[in-house]
Amino acid sequence: MKRIISLSLIFVMLFSLSMSSIGQSQFVRVFIDGQYRDVRKVNVYFNGQTVVGNSPSIIYQERTLVPIRAIAERLNAKIEWNQQTEEATIITSTKKIVFKINSNYVTVNGVKKPIPYNTPAKLMDDASTMVPLRFVSEELGCEVLWDAPTWTARINYNNGENPPALNQVSDIAVKNISGNALPQIEIKTSGQARYTTMELSNPDKLVIDIHDSKLNVNGSGYIEKAVGKWPLQTIRASQFDQDTVRVVLDLSKMVRPQITTPNVNTISLNFTNKLEKITKEVINGKEAIVLHNMYPQEYNSFTLPNPNRVVVDLRNTIAPDSIGSISTGVVGSVRVSQFSNDGSYPQGEKVTRVVMDINSSYTSPTLSVEKSNDKMILYVNGQSTGGGTNPGTNPGTNPGNGKLIMIDPGHGGSDPGTTSVSGKYKEKDLALNVALKLDKKLKALGYRTMLTRSDDRRVELRERTKMANDNNVDAFISIHFNSVDNAPTATGLETFYSSKNISKIKLQDDYPYAKKIQDGIVSALKGRNRGVIDRSLAVTRDVKMISALAELGFISNPNDEKIIVTESYLEKCAQSLATSIDNYFK
């Protein structure tokens, strides 16, 4: 019995450690005081429950800052924001507290007073008002306790009421394990649940944190299910902390499920392919139409006459927002849409229909299909009536296709960005060096280009995004170099984008573009892959077109600095970005 208990304890400890290691990274990159900075995240609890906001709570200049809205909502306080004066106001039944961005003074019930420790409110990522945690909490009648080893602040507030009971996560069920449909997960809760998600790579995992909740599946605080149906290998869940249930999906590939809440007691996850893009390629001397991000590759195909068309129905697949103009010698045009199910497929299944219109110079079209990893390669042939191009030859390419690319060297002028650890190099100069090289390389590939700056001058973020939107550019690439305070060993490459969940003006999904950029720079520069990160940044969030921000290395790392500042490295940066952009549009 002792041995069984010991083994059980070891298993629980190992699982807890592994789950914690997947947990939040200690640092987060934010835009604050005119610069991108890596700052430490902190945990904040209010009456024992996790405080979750649109932005993380952070340590900045040795003080804890929290999103004003996250704290105010816990106290049922009203928030007002004056854009013109940059003032944020918290209003309760007894207090009116006015913070002014970057001011060391605050007004409480009409009385102006200094903020202790000179900790002013800050604007973070151009969107979140961050206020000093201890000051605002104590002004509103709360007690603040700080746990240094775990970087955790605990706010206690007693208004004579008991805190609300935690949700119970009572069941985690996996459906559609057999048959062709992709897996579906249903998480059952006792009430409306708040959740956040996080993607991890190497190996691919999707993490869902369900807040203000306790795990209680048949009386157990731990669950693990082997699934083995693409893309879901295993699903695990445990009590991550005292009020957060963590669900971990081990994936064979990072496929983003559609997450919905069909009712107050259910979180539903449905795995569905999203057709990433369609390109024309010449493979072994033959023209091919290539469908990207198609795995598993389940499809139906058929031809239609008058006019001649080849149709491919992609099962369990969401259509892309747009595909551009695609043609071959035989195929005059390609169209794609989300098929309105007419009963040909099971109810609720997502089907993407790809229609290839046959050039009038060809009859009797035929289709052959090859599969390569996550690609479907379509070869369409036909009988020539005498005016067609031989489909077995390469009819030539139109490099760049005249697409307009906006190149954005970060910072500039009075905004130097970060400075290298030696103090000799500024981020703004390195970014401009790469941008000017990239400009020449893209033009050589047949692209049109614009730069947000071509010399050392300051350009405000809103000017950069307005320039891109007003000129209807096809793609936006922002160039930066990285830095972390007091972390000289930080290293690697990362690319940021803003998903449609963050940006309200996006016309299509930016992830494929950002992923192409990240893959290209990692391959060429041989740096550590820090991943593709969804973040609310002005230059990716506030532009309509596809956009990405590439961080091309840490100049706060003394070893990396020696390599990064060389002309050969900067040349590789420009070449890898040009190649990545060109590969995306091919």
PDB file of N, CA, C and O in Angstrom, residues 290-348:
ATOM      1  N   VAL A 290      -1.822  23.846 -56.062  1.00  0.00           N
ATOM      2  CA  VAL A 290      -1.463  23.260 -54.770  1.00  0.00           C
ATOM      3  C   VAL A 290      -2.341  23.855 -53.668  1.00  0.00           C
ATOM      4  O   VAL A 290      -2.428  25.085 -53.521  1.00  0.00           O
ATOM      5  N   LEU A 291      -2.987  22.956 -52.908  1.00  0.00           N
ATOM      6  CA  LEU A 291      -3.811  23.356 -51.769  1.00  0.00           C
ATOM      7  C   LEU A 291      -2.970  23.157 -50.507  1.00  0.00           C
ATOM      8  O   LEU A 291      -2.467  22.060 -50.255  1.00  0.00           O
ATOM      9  N   HIS A 292      -2.839  24.198 -49.708  1.00  0.00           N
ATOM     10  CA  HIS A 292      -1.964  24.166 -48.541  1.00  0.00           C
ATOM     11  C   HIS A 292      -2.766  23.976 -47.251  1.00  0.00           C
ATOM     12  O   HIS A 292      -3.869  24.472 -47.115  1.00  0.00           O
ATOM     13  N   ASN A 293      -2.127  23.291 -46.285  1.00  0.00           N
ATOM     14  CA  ASN A 293      -2.719  23.020 -44.968  1.00  0.00           C
ATOM     15  C   ASN A 293      -3.908  22.072 -45.082  1.00  0.00           C
ATOM     16  O   ASN A 293      -4.948  22.270 -44.497  1.00  0.00           O
ATOM     17  N   MET A 294      -3.717  20.992 -45.831  1.00  0.00           N
ATOM     18  CA  MET A 294      -4.786  20.019 -46.045  1.00  0.00           C
ATOM     19  C   MET A 294      -4.371  18.660 -45.479  1.00  0.00           C
ATOM     20  O   MET A 294      -3.744  17.849 -46.149  1.00  0.00           O
ATOM     21  N   TYR A 295      -4.675  18.426 -44.212  1.00  0.00           N
ATOM     22  CA  TYR A 295      -4.398  17.125 -43.613  1.00  0.00           C
ATOM     23  C   TYR A 295      -5.368  16.922 -42.467  1.00  0.00           C
ATOM     24  O   TYR A 295      -5.496  17.809 -41.631  1.00  0.00           O
ATOM     25  N   PRO A 296      -6.061  15.769 -42.402  1.00  0.00           N
ATOM     26  CA  PRO A 296      -6.062  14.685 -43.383  1.00  0.00           C
ATOM     27  C   PRO A 296      -6.742  15.129 -44.683  1.00  0.00           C
ATOM     28  O   PRO A 296      -7.604  15.998 -44.664  1.00  0.00           O
ATOM     29  N   GLN A 297      -6.343  14.492 -45.762  1.00  0.00           N
ATOM     30  CA  GLN A 297      -6.778  14.941 -47.090  1.00  0.00           C
ATOM     31  C   GLN A 297      -7.956  14.095 -47.570  1.00  0.00           C
ATOM     32  O   GLN A 297      -7.798  13.159 -48.341  1.00  0.00           O
ATOM     33  N   GLU A 298      -9.133  14.436 -47.103  1.00  0.00           N
ATOM     34  CA  GLU A 298     -10.346  13.740 -47.511  1.00  0.00           C
ATOM     35  C   GLU A 298     -11.108  14.651 -48.473  1.00  0.00           C
ATOM     36  O   GLU A 298     -11.382  15.807 -48.152  1.00  0.00           O
ATOM     37  N   TYR A 299     -11.457  14.112 -49.635  1.00  0.00           N
ATOM     38  CA  TYR A 299     -12.089  14.953 -50.649  1.00  0.00           C
ATOM     39  C   TYR A 299     -12.948  14.100 -51.589  1.00  0.00           C
ATOM     40  O   TYR A 299     -12.804  12.882 -51.683  1.00  0.00           O
ATOM     41  N   ASN A 300     -13.839  14.770 -52.289  1.00  0.00           N
ATOM     42  CA  ASN A 300     -14.585  14.202 -53.411  1.00  0.00           C
ATOM     43  C   ASN A 300     -14.333  15.090 -54.622  1.00  0.00           C
ATOM     44  O   ASN A 300     -14.210  16.315 -54.481  1.00  0.00           O
ATOM     45  N   SER A 301     -14.251  14.498 -55.827  1.00  0.00           N
ATOM     46  CA  SER A 301     -14.022  15.298 -57.031  1.00  0.00           C
ATOM     47  C   SER A 301     -14.921  14.818 -58.157  1.00  0.00           C
ATOM     48  O   SER A 301     -15.319  13.647 -58.202  1.00  0.00           O
ATOM     49  N   PHE A 302     -15.256  15.739 -59.058  1.00  0.00           N
ATOM     50  CA  PHE A 302     -16.083  15.407 -60.213  1.00  0.00           C
ATOM     51  C   PHE A 302     -15.954  16.535 -61.234  1.00  0.00           C
ATOM     52  O   PHE A 302     -15.391  17.595 -60.937  1.00  0.00           O
ATOM     53  N   THR A 303     -16.438  16.300 -62.440  1.00  0.00           N
ATOM     54  CA  THR A 303     -16.417  17.328 -63.493  1.00  0.00           C
ATOM     55  C   THR A 303     -17.838  17.741 -63.829  1.00  0.00           C
ATOM     56  O   THR A 303     -18.799  16.979 -63.635  1.00  0.00           O
ATOM     57  N   LEU A 304     -17.974  18.974 -64.316  1.00  0.00           N
ATOM     58  CA  LEU A 304     -19.256  19.504 -64.752  1.00  0.00           C
ATOM     59  C   LEU A 304     -19.091  20.109 -66.144  1.00  0.00           C
ATOM     60  O   LEU A 304     -18.070  20.747 -66.422  1.00  0.00           O
ATOM     61  N   PRO A 305     -20.103  19.942 -67.032  1.00  0.00           N
ATOM     62  CA  PRO A 305     -20.005  20.498 -68.393  1.00  0.00           C
ATOM     63  C   PRO A 305     -20.697  21.858 -68.509  1.00  0.00           C
ATOM     64  O   PRO A 305     -21.404  22.308 -67.608  1.00  0.00           O
ATOM     65  N   ASN A 306     -20.509  22.499 -69.656  1.00  0.00           N
ATOM     66  CA  ASN A 306     -21.261  23.700 -70.075  1.00  0.00           C
ATOM     67  C   ASN A 306     -21.307  24.818 -69.019  1.00  0.00           C
ATOM     68  O   ASN A 306     -22.376  25.116 -68.486  1.00  0.00           O
ATOM     69  N   PRO A 307     -20.247  25.467 -68.715  1.00  0.00           N
ATOM     70  CA  PRO A 307     -18.896  25.269 -69.250  1.00  0.00           C
ATOM     71  C   PRO A 307     -18.163  24.172 -68.480  1.00  0.00           C
ATOM     72  O   PRO A 307     -18.588  23.774 -67.396  1.00  0.00           O
ATOM     73  N   ASN A 308     -17.031  23.729 -69.038  1.00  0.00           N
ATOM     74  CA  ASN A 308     -16.259  22.662 -68.400  1.00  0.00           C
ATOM     75  C   ASN A 308     -15.622  23.148 -67.101  1.00  0.00           C
ATOM     76  O   ASN A 308     -14.980  24.207 -67.062  1.00  0.00           O
ATOM     77  N   ARG A 309     -15.824  22.338 -66.061  1.00  0.00           N
ATOM     78  CA  ARG A 309     -15.249  22.659 -64.749  1.00  0.00           C
ATOM     79  C   ARG A 309     -14.799  21.370 -64.070  1.00  0.00           C
ATOM     80  O   ARG A 309     -15.388  20.293 -64.297  1.00  0.00           O
ATOM     81  N   VAL A 310     -13.773  21.487 -63.239  1.00  0.00           N
ATOM     82  CA  VAL A 310     -13.373  20.412 -62.336  1.00  0.00           C
ATOM     83  C   VAL A 310     -13.643  20.889 -60.920  1.00  0.00           C
ATOM     84  O   VAL A 310     -13.218  21.985 -60.532  1.00  0.00           O
ATOM     85  N   VAL A 311     -14.372  20.070 -60.145  1.00  0.00           N
ATOM     86  CA  VAL A 311     -14.782  20.457 -58.795  1.00  0.00           C
ATOM     87  C   VAL A 311     -14.123  19.515 -57.786  1.00  0.00           C
ATOM     88  O   VAL A 311     -14.132  18.293 -57.967  1.00  0.00           O
ATOM     89  N   VAL A 312     -13.571  20.090 -56.724  1.00  0.00           N
ATOM     90  CA  VAL A 312     -13.012  19.310 -55.620  1.00  0.00           C
ATOM     91  C   VAL A 312     -13.673  19.792 -54.337  1.00  0.00           C
ATOM     92  O   VAL A 312     -13.597  20.985 -54.003  1.00  0.00           O
ATOM     93  N   ASP A 313     -14.355  18.887 -53.629  1.00  0.00           N
ATOM     94  CA  ASP A 313     -14.964  19.194 -52.339  1.00  0.00           C
ATOM     95  C   ASP A 313     -14.036  18.708 -51.232  1.00  0.00           C
ATOM     96  O   ASP A 313     -13.732  17.512 -51.137  1.00  0.00           O
ATOM     97  N   LEU A 314     -13.583  19.614 -50.396  1.00  0.00           N
ATOM     98  CA  LEU A 314     -12.660  19.312 -49.306  1.00  0.00           C
ATOM     99  C   LEU A 314     -13.464  19.112 -48.027  1.00  0.00           C
ATOM    100  O   LEU A 314     -14.138  20.039 -47.559  1.00  0.00           O
ATOM    101  N   ARG A 315     -13.369  17.911 -47.465  1.00  0.00           N
ATOM    102  CA  ARG A 315     -14.167  17.567 -46.285  1.00  0.00           C
ATOM    103  C   ARG A 315     -13.567  18.202 -45.027  1.00  0.00           C
ATOM    104  O   ARG A 315     -12.366  18.357 -44.890  1.00  0.00           O
ATOM    105  N   ASN A 316     -14.448  18.565 -44.079  1.00  0.00           N
ATOM    106  CA  ASN A 316     -14.012  19.102 -42.782  1.00  0.00           C
ATOM    107  C   ASN A 316     -13.018  20.249 -42.956  1.00  0.00           C
ATOM    108  O   ASN A 316     -11.967  20.287 -42.321  1.00  0.00           O
ATOM    109  N   THR A 317     -13.364  21.187 -43.804  1.00  0.00           N
ATOM    110  CA  THR A 317     -12.419  22.257 -44.145  1.00  0.00           C
ATOM    111  C   THR A 317     -13.135  23.597 -44.236  1.00  0.00           C
ATOM    112  O   THR A 317     -14.233  23.679 -44.799  1.00  0.00           O
ATOM    113  N   ILE A 318     -12.479  24.630 -43.689  1.00  0.00           N
ATOM    114  CA  ILE A 318     -12.982  26.002 -43.782  1.00  0.00           C
ATOM    115  C   ILE A 318     -12.286  26.696 -44.939  1.00  0.00           C
ATOM    116  O   ILE A 318     -11.077  26.563 -45.126  1.00  0.00           O
ATOM    117  N   ALA A 319     -13.043  27.449 -45.722  1.00  0.00           N
ATOM    118  CA  ALA A 319     -12.496  28.135 -46.892  1.00  0.00           C
ATOM    119  C   ALA A 319     -11.638  29.317 -46.476  1.00  0.00           C
ATOM    120  O   ALA A 319     -11.899  29.954 -45.451  1.00  0.00           O
ATOM    121  N   PRO A 320     -10.616  29.643 -47.272  1.00  0.00           N
ATOM    122  CA  PRO A 320      -9.807  30.846 -46.990  1.00  0.00           C
ATOM    123  C   PRO A 320     -10.612  32.102 -47.304  1.00  0.00           C
ATOM    124  O   PRO A 320     -11.618  32.057 -48.019  1.00  0.00           O
ATOM    125  N   ASP A 321     -10.159  33.226 -46.771  1.00  0.00           N
ATOM    126  CA  ASP A 321     -10.865  34.486 -47.014  1.00  0.00           C
ATOM    127  C   ASP A 321     -10.714  34.935 -48.463  1.00  0.00           C
ATOM    128  O   ASP A 321     -11.629  35.516 -49.038  1.00  0.00           O
ATOM    129  N   SER A 322      -9.562  34.675 -49.071  1.00  0.00           N
ATOM    130  CA  SER A 322      -9.333  35.024 -50.467  1.00  0.00           C
ATOM    131  C   SER A 322      -8.173  34.195 -50.984  1.00  0.00           C
ATOM    132  O   SER A 322      -7.368  33.689 -50.203  1.00  0.00           O
ATOM    133  N   ILE A 323      -8.059  34.060 -52.322  1.00  0.00           N
ATOM    134  CA  ILE A 323      -6.973  33.252 -52.878  1.00  0.00           C
ATOM    135  C   ILE A 323      -6.224  33.979 -53.985  1.00  0.00           C
ATOM    136  O   ILE A 323      -5.201  33.498 -54.459  1.00  0.00           O
ATOM    137  N   GLY A 324      -6.692  35.106 -54.419  1.00  0.00           N
ATOM    138  CA  GLY A 324      -6.025  35.801 -55.510  1.00  0.00           C
ATOM    139  C   GLY A 324      -6.327  35.150 -56.852  1.00  0.00           C
ATOM    140  O   GLY A 324      -7.160  34.247 -56.973  1.00  0.00           O
ATOM    141  N   SER A 325      -5.626  35.599 -57.889  1.00  0.00           N
ATOM    142  CA  SER A 325      -5.849  35.100 -59.250  1.00  0.00           C
ATOM    143  C   SER A 325      -4.901  33.944 -59.537  1.00  0.00           C
ATOM    144  O   SER A 325      -3.684  34.080 -59.388  1.00  0.00           O
ATOM    145  N   ILE A 326      -5.458  32.786 -59.944  1.00  0.00           N
ATOM    146  CA  ILE A 326      -4.667  31.586 -60.212  1.00  0.00           C
ATOM    147  C   ILE A 326      -5.124  30.992 -61.539  1.00  0.00           C
ATOM    148  O   ILE A 326      -6.330  30.831 -61.778  1.00  0.00           O
ATOM    149  N   SER A 327      -4.174  30.644 -62.388  1.00  0.00           N
ATOM    150  CA  SER A 327      -4.513  30.002 -63.659  1.00  0.00           C
ATOM    151  C   SER A 327      -3.328  29.182 -64.135  1.00  0.00           C
ATOM    152  O   SER A 327      -2.184  29.414 -63.732  1.00  0.00           O
ATOM    153  N   THR A 328      -3.612  28.194 -64.991  1.00  0.00           N
ATOM    154  CA  THR A 328      -2.578  27.418 -65.672  1.00  0.00           C
ATOM    155  C   THR A 328      -2.932  27.412 -67.150  1.00  0.00           C
ATOM    156  O   THR A 328      -3.897  28.055 -67.577  1.00  0.00           O
ATOM    157  N   GLY A 329      -2.166  26.641 -67.925  1.00  0.00           N
ATOM    158  CA  GLY A 329      -2.497  26.553 -69.338  1.00  0.00           C
ATOM    159  C   GLY A 329      -3.873  25.975 -69.569  1.00  0.00           C
ATOM    160  O   GLY A 329      -4.607  26.402 -70.467  1.00  0.00           O
ATOM    161  N   VAL A 330      -4.291  24.999 -68.745  1.00  0.00           N
ATOM    162  CA  VAL A 330      -5.591  24.341 -68.903  1.00  0.00           C
ATOM    163  C   VAL A 330      -6.669  25.037 -68.085  1.00  0.00           C
ATOM    164  O   VAL A 330      -7.815  25.173 -68.518  1.00  0.00           O
ATOM    165  N   VAL A 331      -6.318  25.468 -66.883  1.00  0.00           N
ATOM    166  CA  VAL A 331      -7.289  26.082 -65.971  1.00  0.00           C
ATOM    167  C   VAL A 331      -7.283  27.591 -66.170  1.00  0.00           C
ATOM    168  O   VAL A 331      -6.251  28.255 -65.986  1.00  0.00           O
ATOM    169  N   GLY A 332      -8.429  28.123 -66.549  1.00  0.00           N
ATOM    170  CA  GLY A 332      -8.524  29.560 -66.775  1.00  0.00           C
ATOM    171  C   GLY A 332      -8.623  30.358 -65.500  1.00  0.00           C
ATOM    172  O   GLY A 332      -8.098  31.469 -65.408  1.00  0.00           O
ATOM    173  N   SER A 333      -9.298  29.805 -64.480  1.00  0.00           N
ATOM    174  CA  SER A 333      -9.438  30.494 -63.193  1.00  0.00           C
ATOM    175  C   SER A 333      -9.801  29.473 -62.124  1.00  0.00           C
ATOM    176  O   SER A 333     -10.269  28.375 -62.416  1.00  0.00           O
ATOM    177  N   VAL A 334      -9.584  29.873 -60.868  1.00  0.00           N
ATOM    178  CA  VAL A 334      -9.911  29.021 -59.716  1.00  0.00           C
ATOM    179  C   VAL A 334     -10.791  29.825 -58.780  1.00  0.00           C
ATOM    180  O   VAL A 334     -10.500  30.988 -58.471  1.00  0.00           O
ATOM    181  N   ARG A 335     -11.879  29.189 -58.344  1.00  0.00           N
ATOM    182  CA  ARG A 335     -12.786  29.811 -57.380  1.00  0.00           C
ATOM    183  C   ARG A 335     -12.891  28.908 -56.152  1.00  0.00           C
ATOM    184  O   ARG A 335     -12.767  27.691 -56.253  1.00  0.00           O
ATOM    185  N   VAL A 336     -13.124  29.516 -54.999  1.00  0.00           N
ATOM    186  CA  VAL A 336     -13.260  28.729 -53.772  1.00  0.00           C
ATOM    187  C   VAL A 336     -14.341  29.358 -52.902  1.00  0.00           C
ATOM    188  O   VAL A 336     -14.498  30.577 -52.864  1.00  0.00           O
ATOM    189  N   SER A 337     -15.118  28.517 -52.222  1.00  0.00           N
ATOM    190  CA  SER A 337     -16.189  29.019 -51.355  1.00  0.00           C
ATOM    191  C   SER A 337     -16.543  27.961 -50.317  1.00  0.00           C
ATOM    192  O   SER A 337     -16.204  26.785 -50.454  1.00  0.00           O
ATOM    193  N   GLN A 338     -17.226  28.430 -49.256  1.00  0.00           N
ATOM    194  CA  GLN A 338     -17.775  27.494 -48.272  1.00  0.00           C
ATOM    195  C   GLN A 338     -19.063  26.927 -48.846  1.00  0.00           C
ATOM    196  O   GLN A 338     -20.012  27.665 -49.106  1.00  0.00           O
ATOM    197  N   PHE A 339     -19.080  25.617 -49.067  1.00  0.00           N
ATOM    198  CA  PHE A 339     -20.201  24.976 -49.746  1.00  0.00           C
ATOM    199  C   PHE A 339     -21.438  24.965 -48.860  1.00  0.00           C
ATOM    200  O   PHE A 339     -21.387  24.604 -47.681  1.00  0.00           O
ATOM    201  N   SER A 340     -22.569  25.387 -49.430  1.00  0.00           N
ATOM    202  CA  SER A 340     -23.844  25.315 -48.719  1.00  0.00           C
ATOM    203  C   SER A 340     -24.363  23.885 -48.833  1.00  0.00           C
ATOM    204  O   SER A 340     -24.782  23.453 -49.911  1.00  0.00           O
ATOM    205  N   ASN A 341     -24.295  23.177 -47.720  1.00  0.00           N
ATOM    206  CA  ASN A 341     -24.587  21.744 -47.740  1.00  0.00           C
ATOM    207  C   ASN A 341     -26.012  21.479 -48.227  1.00  0.00           C
ATOM    208  O   ASN A 341     -26.986  21.977 -47.672  1.00  0.00           O
ATOM    209  N   ASP A 342     -26.124  20.694 -49.306  1.00  0.00           N
ATOM    210  CA  ASP A 342     -27.434  20.362 -49.873  1.00  0.00           C
ATOM    211  C   ASP A 342     -27.879  18.957 -49.497  1.00  0.00           C
ATOM    212  O   ASP A 342     -28.753  18.380 -50.150  1.00  0.00           O
ATOM    213  N   GLY A 343     -27.273  18.400 -48.460  1.00  0.00           N
ATOM    214  CA  GLY A 343     -27.593  17.039 -48.054  1.00  0.00           C
ATOM    215  C   GLY A 343     -26.588  16.017 -48.553  1.00  0.00           C
ATOM    216  O   GLY A 343     -26.688  14.834 -48.220  1.00  0.00           O
ATOM    217  N   SER A 344     -25.602  16.478 -49.327  1.00  0.00           N
ATOM    218  CA  SER A 344     -24.582  15.558 -49.846  1.00  0.00           C
ATOM    219  C   SER A 344     -23.629  15.100 -48.749  1.00  0.00           C
ATOM    220  O   SER A 344     -22.968  14.060 -48.897  1.00  0.00           O
ATOM    221  N   TYR A 345     -23.547  15.864 -47.672  1.00  0.00           N
ATOM    222  CA  TYR A 345     -22.622  15.553 -46.588  1.00  0.00           C
ATOM    223  C   TYR A 345     -23.363  15.600 -45.257  1.00  0.00           C
ATOM    224  O   TYR A 345     -24.455  16.174 -45.163  1.00  0.00           O
ATOM    225  N   PRO A 346     -22.797  14.976 -44.206  1.00  0.00           N
ATOM    226  CA  PRO A 346     -23.470  14.983 -42.905  1.00  0.00           C
ATOM    227  C   PRO A 346     -23.783  16.392 -42.434  1.00  0.00           C
ATOM    228  O   PRO A 346     -23.023  17.333 -42.676  1.00  0.00           O
ATOM    229  N   GLN A 347     -24.897  16.533 -41.734  1.00  0.00           N
ATOM    230  CA  GLN A 347     -25.333  17.837 -41.255  1.00  0.00           C
ATOM    231  C   GLN A 347     -24.274  18.435 -40.335  1.00  0.00           C
ATOM    232  O   GLN A 347     -23.739  17.771 -39.453  1.00  0.00           O
ATOM    233  N   GLY A 348     -23.970  19.696 -40.564  1.00  0.00           N
ATOM    234  CA  GLY A 348     -23.007  20.400 -39.725  1.00  0.00           C
ATOM    235  C   GLY A 348     -21.569  20.313 -40.206  1.00  0.00           C
ATOM    236  O   GLY A 348     -20.708  21.037 -39.718  1.00  0.00           O
TER     237      GLY A 348
END
